Coordinates of C-alpha atoms in Angstrom, one line a residue:
M956 CA 130.2 95.5 121.0
G957 CA 132.8 94.9 117.8
Q958 CA 135.2 97.3 116.4
S959 CA 134.6 99.9 113.5
I960 CA 136.6 99.1 110.4
R961 CA 138.9 102.3 111.5
E962 CA 139.7 100.8 114.8
K963 CA 140.7 97.3 113.9
Y964 CA 142.5 98.5 110.2
G965 CA 143.4 102.1 110.2
A966 CA 147.2 101.3 110.3
L967 CA 146.4 100.2 106.6
F968 CA 145.1 103.1 105.3
S969 CA 148.5 104.9 104.5
Q970 CA 149.2 101.5 102.7
V971 CA 146.5 101.8 100.8
A972 CA 146.5 104.8 99.5
Q973 CA 149.8 104.3 97.9
V974 CA 147.9 101.5 95.5
S975 CA 145.0 102.8 95.3
K976 CA 144.4 103.2 91.3
A977 CA 140.8 104.1 90.8
A978 CA 139.5 108.3 90.1
D979 CA 137.6 109.6 93.5
K980 CA 135.3 111.3 90.9
I981 CA 132.9 109.3 88.2
T982 CA 132.4 110.1 85.2
E983 CA 131.3 108.7 81.8
F984 CA 134.3 107.9 80.6
N985 CA 135.9 105.7 84.1
N986 CA 133.1 104.5 85.6
Y987 CA 133.8 100.5 84.5
Q988 CA 136.5 99.7 86.6
E989 CA 138.5 96.4 86.9
A990 CA 139.5 95.1 89.9
N991 CA 142.7 96.3 91.5
P992 CA 144.8 93.4 92.7
A993 CA 147.1 95.1 94.7
A994 CA 143.9 96.5 96.2
K995 CA 142.3 93.6 97.4
K996 CA 145.2 92.1 99.3
F997 CA 144.3 95.0 101.9
A998 CA 140.6 93.6 101.5
D999 CA 141.1 89.9 101.7
I1000 CA 142.6 90.5 105.5
L1001 CA 139.3 92.2 106.2
V1002 CA 137.6 89.4 104.7
H1003 CA 139.0 86.5 106.0
E1004 CA 139.7 88.0 109.3
T1005 CA 135.6 88.3 109.9
I1006 CA 133.4 85.6 107.7
P1007 CA 133.4 82.7 109.7
D1008 CA 134.8 79.5 108.2
E1009 CA 131.4 77.9 108.4
S1010 CA 130.0 80.5 106.1
E1011 CA 128.2 78.4 103.2
I1012 CA 126.2 79.1 100.0
K1013 CA 122.3 76.8 99.5
N1014 CA 121.6 76.0 97.1
L1015 CA 124.9 76.3 94.8
E1016 CA 123.7 74.1 92.0
S1017 CA 121.3 76.5 90.5
L1018 CA 124.7 78.6 90.2
K1019 CA 126.8 76.3 89.0
E1020 CA 123.5 76.9 86.2
L1021 CA 123.6 80.0 85.8
Y1022 CA 127.4 80.2 85.0
E1023 CA 127.2 77.4 82.4
K1024 CA 124.3 79.3 80.8
V1025 CA 126.5 82.3 80.4
T1026 CA 129.6 80.0 79.4
K1027 CA 128.7 77.0 77.4
E1028 CA 125.0 78.4 76.0
G1029 CA 126.2 82.2 75.3
K1030 CA 123.0 83.5 77.7
S1031 CA 123.3 86.3 79.1
G1032 CA 123.3 86.2 83.7
L1033 CA 121.8 88.3 86.5
I1034 CA 122.2 87.9 90.1
L1035 CA 119.7 90.0 92.0
A1036 CA 121.1 90.2 95.9
E1037 CA 119.8 91.4 99.3
H1038 CA 122.1 94.6 101.1
Y1039 CA 122.7 94.2 104.8
S1040 CA 126.5 95.5 104.6
N1041 CA 129.1 96.7 102.3
L1042 CA 130.4 93.2 102.8
D1043 CA 128.0 91.8 100.7
L1044 CA 129.7 91.9 97.8
P1045 CA 133.1 90.3 99.1
E1046 CA 131.2 87.8 101.3
I1047 CA 129.9 86.4 97.9
L1048 CA 133.0 85.7 96.4
Y1049 CA 134.8 84.7 99.1
I1050 CA 132.5 81.9 99.6
L1051 CA 132.0 81.3 96.1
E1052 CA 136.0 80.7 95.3
K1053 CA 136.1 78.9 99.1
T1054 CA 134.0 76.0 97.7
G1055 CA 136.9 74.8 96.6
E1056 CA 135.1 74.2 92.8
D1057 CA 136.9 75.0 89.4
W1058 CA 133.3 76.7 88.0
A1059 CA 132.9 78.8 91.4
K1060 CA 135.9 80.7 91.3
D1061 CA 135.9 81.5 87.5
M1062 CA 132.4 82.4 88.2
A1063 CA 133.2 84.8 91.5
S1064 CA 136.4 86.0 88.5
R1065 CA 133.2 86.7 86.0
I1066 CA 131.2 88.3 88.4
V1067 CA 130.7 92.9 88.1
A1068 CA 129.1 94.9 90.7
I1069 CA 126.8 97.7 89.9
A1070 CA 127.9 99.7 92.6
G1071 CA 127.1 103.6 93.1
M1072 CA 129.4 107.1 93.0
K1073 CA 129.4 107.2 96.8
L1074 CA 132.2 104.3 96.8
N1075 CA 134.3 105.7 94.9
E1076 CA 133.9 109.9 96.2
S1077 CA 134.1 108.9 99.8
G1078 CA 137.6 108.6 100.8
A1079 CA 140.7 106.7 100.0
F1080 CA 140.3 103.7 101.9
V1081 CA 136.4 102.6 101.2
R1082 CA 137.6 103.7 97.5
M1083 CA 140.0 100.9 97.9
Y1084 CA 137.8 98.8 99.5
A1085 CA 135.3 99.3 96.2
E1086 CA 138.5 98.7 93.7
S1087 CA 138.9 95.5 94.8
F1088 CA 136.1 94.3 93.0
T1089 CA 135.2 95.1 89.3
R1090 CA 132.2 97.9 88.8
V1091 CA 130.3 99.0 86.8
V1092 CA 129.5 103.0 88.7
V1093 CA 125.9 104.4 88.5
Y1094 CA 124.6 107.0 89.5
P1095 CA 121.5 106.3 91.8
S1096 CA 118.3 107.2 91.6
R1097 CA 118.3 108.3 95.8
S1098 CA 121.5 110.2 94.7
K1099 CA 119.2 111.8 92.2
D1100 CA 116.5 113.2 94.6
S1101 CA 118.7 114.9 96.7
I1102 CA 120.5 117.0 94.4
Q1103 CA 120.9 120.6 95.7
G1104 CA 122.4 124.1 94.6
T1105 CA 121.1 126.5 92.1
E1106 CA 118.8 125.5 89.5
E1107 CA 121.9 126.1 86.8
E1108 CA 123.8 123.4 89.5
K1109 CA 121.2 121.2 89.6
E1110 CA 120.7 120.8 85.6
A1111 CA 124.3 120.1 85.0
E1112 CA 124.2 117.3 87.7
I1113 CA 121.1 116.1 85.8
Q1114 CA 123.2 116.2 82.7
R1115 CA 126.2 114.0 84.9
A1116 CA 123.6 111.6 85.6
K1117 CA 122.3 110.3 82.7
K1118 CA 125.8 110.8 80.9
I1119 CA 127.1 108.4 83.9
N1120 CA 124.3 105.7 83.9
F1121 CA 124.1 105.7 79.6
A1122 CA 127.8 105.2 79.7
A1123 CA 127.0 102.4 82.3
M1124 CA 124.6 100.9 80.5
R1125 CA 127.1 100.7 77.4
A1126 CA 129.6 98.8 79.6
M1127 CA 126.7 96.7 81.0
D1128 CA 126.6 95.4 77.8
Q1129 CA 130.1 94.7 76.7
C1130 CA 130.5 93.0 80.5
K1131 CA 127.7 90.2 78.7
K1132 CA 129.7 90.0 75.7
R1133 CA 132.7 88.7 77.0
G1134 CA 130.3 86.3 79.6
Q1135 CA 130.8 88.3 82.7
I1136 CA 127.8 88.2 85.7
I1137 CA 126.0 91.2 86.3
L1138 CA 125.3 91.6 90.1
V1139 CA 122.6 94.2 91.4
F1140 CA 121.3 95.0 94.8
P1141 CA 118.1 95.4 93.6
A1142 CA 117.3 97.8 96.8
G1143 CA 120.2 100.3 95.7
T1144 CA 121.3 100.6 99.3
R1145 CA 121.8 98.6 102.8
Y1146 CA 119.0 97.9 104.5
R1147 CA 118.8 99.8 107.8
P1148 CA 116.6 98.3 110.5
G1149 CA 113.8 99.9 111.5
K1150 CA 113.6 101.9 108.3
P1151 CA 111.2 99.3 105.4
E1152 CA 111.6 101.7 103.0
T1153 CA 115.3 100.6 102.5
K1154 CA 114.5 96.8 101.2
R1155 CA 112.3 98.4 98.8
G1156 CA 112.9 97.6 95.5
L1157 CA 114.0 100.1 92.6
R1158 CA 111.9 100.8 90.0
E1159 CA 114.3 100.6 87.3
I1160 CA 115.3 97.1 88.2
D1161 CA 112.5 96.0 85.8
S1162 CA 115.2 97.0 83.0
Y1163 CA 117.4 94.2 83.9
L1164 CA 114.7 91.8 84.0
R1165 CA 113.8 92.7 80.1
L1166 CA 118.0 93.0 79.3
F1167 CA 119.1 89.6 80.5
D1168 CA 118.2 86.1 79.8
N1169 CA 118.5 84.2 83.3
M1170 CA 119.2 85.3 86.7
V1171 CA 119.8 83.9 90.8
L1172 CA 118.2 85.6 93.8
L1173 CA 120.1 85.3 97.0
S1174 CA 119.0 85.9 100.4
L1175 CA 121.9 86.3 103.2
N1176 CA 121.8 85.8 106.6
G1177 CA 123.8 87.1 109.0
N1178 CA 125.5 89.5 109.0
C1179 CA 129.4 90.6 109.9
L1180 CA 129.5 94.5 109.2
H1181 CA 126.7 96.7 111.2
I1182 CA 125.9 99.9 110.6
N1183 CA 126.7 102.4 112.8
P1184 CA 123.6 104.0 114.3
E1185 CA 125.0 107.0 115.4
T1186 CA 126.7 107.8 111.9
P1187 CA 125.1 106.1 109.7
D1188 CA 127.0 107.7 106.7
D1189 CA 130.4 107.5 107.8
M1190 CA 131.0 104.0 106.1
L1191 CA 134.4 103.4 108.2
S1192 CA 132.7 103.9 111.6
D1193 CA 130.4 100.4 110.6
I1194 CA 131.0 97.8 113.0
L1195 CA 133.0 94.4 112.6
E1196 CA 130.9 91.4 114.5
P1197 CA 131.9 88.7 112.8
E1198 CA 128.8 85.9 112.5
K1199 CA 128.0 82.9 110.1
I1200 CA 126.3 84.0 106.9
T1201 CA 124.6 81.8 104.7
I1202 CA 123.7 82.7 101.1
T1203 CA 120.4 81.2 99.7
A1204 CA 120.3 80.7 96.0
S1205 CA 117.0 80.4 94.1
P1206 CA 116.3 78.5 91.3
V1207 CA 118.0 79.8 87.5
I1208 CA 115.2 82.0 86.9
E1209 CA 114.4 83.0 83.1
C1210 CA 114.2 86.5 83.4
K1211 CA 111.4 87.7 80.5
S1212 CA 109.2 85.1 80.9
F1213 CA 109.2 85.6 85.4
R1214 CA 108.6 89.6 83.8
K1215 CA 105.7 88.9 81.6
G1216 CA 103.7 86.3 84.0
I1217 CA 104.0 89.2 86.7
L1218 CA 102.9 92.1 83.8
E1219 CA 100.0 89.3 82.5
S1220 CA 98.7 89.1 86.4
L1221 CA 98.2 92.9 86.7
P1222 CA 94.9 94.5 85.9
E1223 CA 94.8 97.1 83.6
D1224 CA 94.9 99.6 85.6
C1225 CA 97.9 98.8 87.5
A1226 CA 99.4 102.6 88.1
D1227 CA 103.0 100.8 88.0
P1228 CA 104.0 97.7 86.3
K1229 CA 107.6 98.1 86.8
Q1230 CA 107.4 98.3 90.5
E1231 CA 105.2 95.3 90.4
T1232 CA 108.0 93.1 89.1
V1233 CA 110.5 94.9 91.5
D1234 CA 108.3 94.5 94.1
R1235 CA 107.9 90.6 93.5
V1236 CA 111.6 90.2 92.9
M1237 CA 111.9 91.8 97.0
K1238 CA 109.0 89.2 98.1
V1239 CA 111.2 85.9 96.2
L1240 CA 114.1 87.6 98.3
E1241 CA 112.2 88.3 101.9
E1242 CA 110.5 84.8 101.9
Q1243 CA 114.0 82.9 101.5
H1244 CA 115.3 85.1 103.6
E1245 CA 112.4 84.3 106.1
K1246 CA 112.6 80.5 105.6
E1247 CA 116.9 80.6 106.4
E1248 CA 115.4 82.8 109.2
Q1249 CA 113.1 80.2 111.0
I1250 CA 116.1 77.3 110.1
R1251 CA 118.7 79.7 111.8
A1252 CA 116.5 80.1 115.2
A1253 CA 115.7 76.3 115.7
Q1254 CA 119.7 75.7 115.4
K1255 CA 120.3 77.7 118.1

């Protein structure tokens, strides 16, 4: 068994605290957060020591096509990716940069992740790790479902959530205008083995299909950072175990046509058309994932 983040990198925590700038409380005024280069130097240590060199992106040309639609045609670009660990975003950027292609390095610099508040509000080291990458921070729907307190406190928190998410939509619109590419984990949480509900797409992802021009779906095989089953809510207890990462990109998909095709195939009495569109996204991701798993199994 590997080491936890706390065990392997605990000695860096005090240095991390000195460079961290991100707010420990998210509001509607600070939820667009540019990457902090000073913090990224520390995050890069973890990434470079953990992700094996043989890791790769398959169908890289699809990402290049998406990049060119954004940079040359002025289209908006969306990446929807599977989510297994808190290394998913940095490994996507790292492996993209490692290709050595100029366009790939520029694409990596343009990617803006949609992130939940927990990464900012769970402690200094987790916050530093998150601020290594440019993010639009949202109030996750799963968090809204678990709001506690008096009725007055619940209502205040609900209003806070609305303000944060409205501001996030404005920030995302500005990102699109700047030629940045939005990356979203449609399940909204890391997949936990034995809990299939953590791999179900959130229905609000349907809104992204309406708001973006083109997208690429990324399936992820291999995992270098496993949730510790004994302390699943403590991110610093996640276990580091280097393993080859294979990222598989779908062809570029025209978002509105994809969504329209699904909606037109549904019966008129469909109870939740939005969820159906998201379920189809997750199905494509799962099919890509399983195909790659078969290839990896055959190579062992």
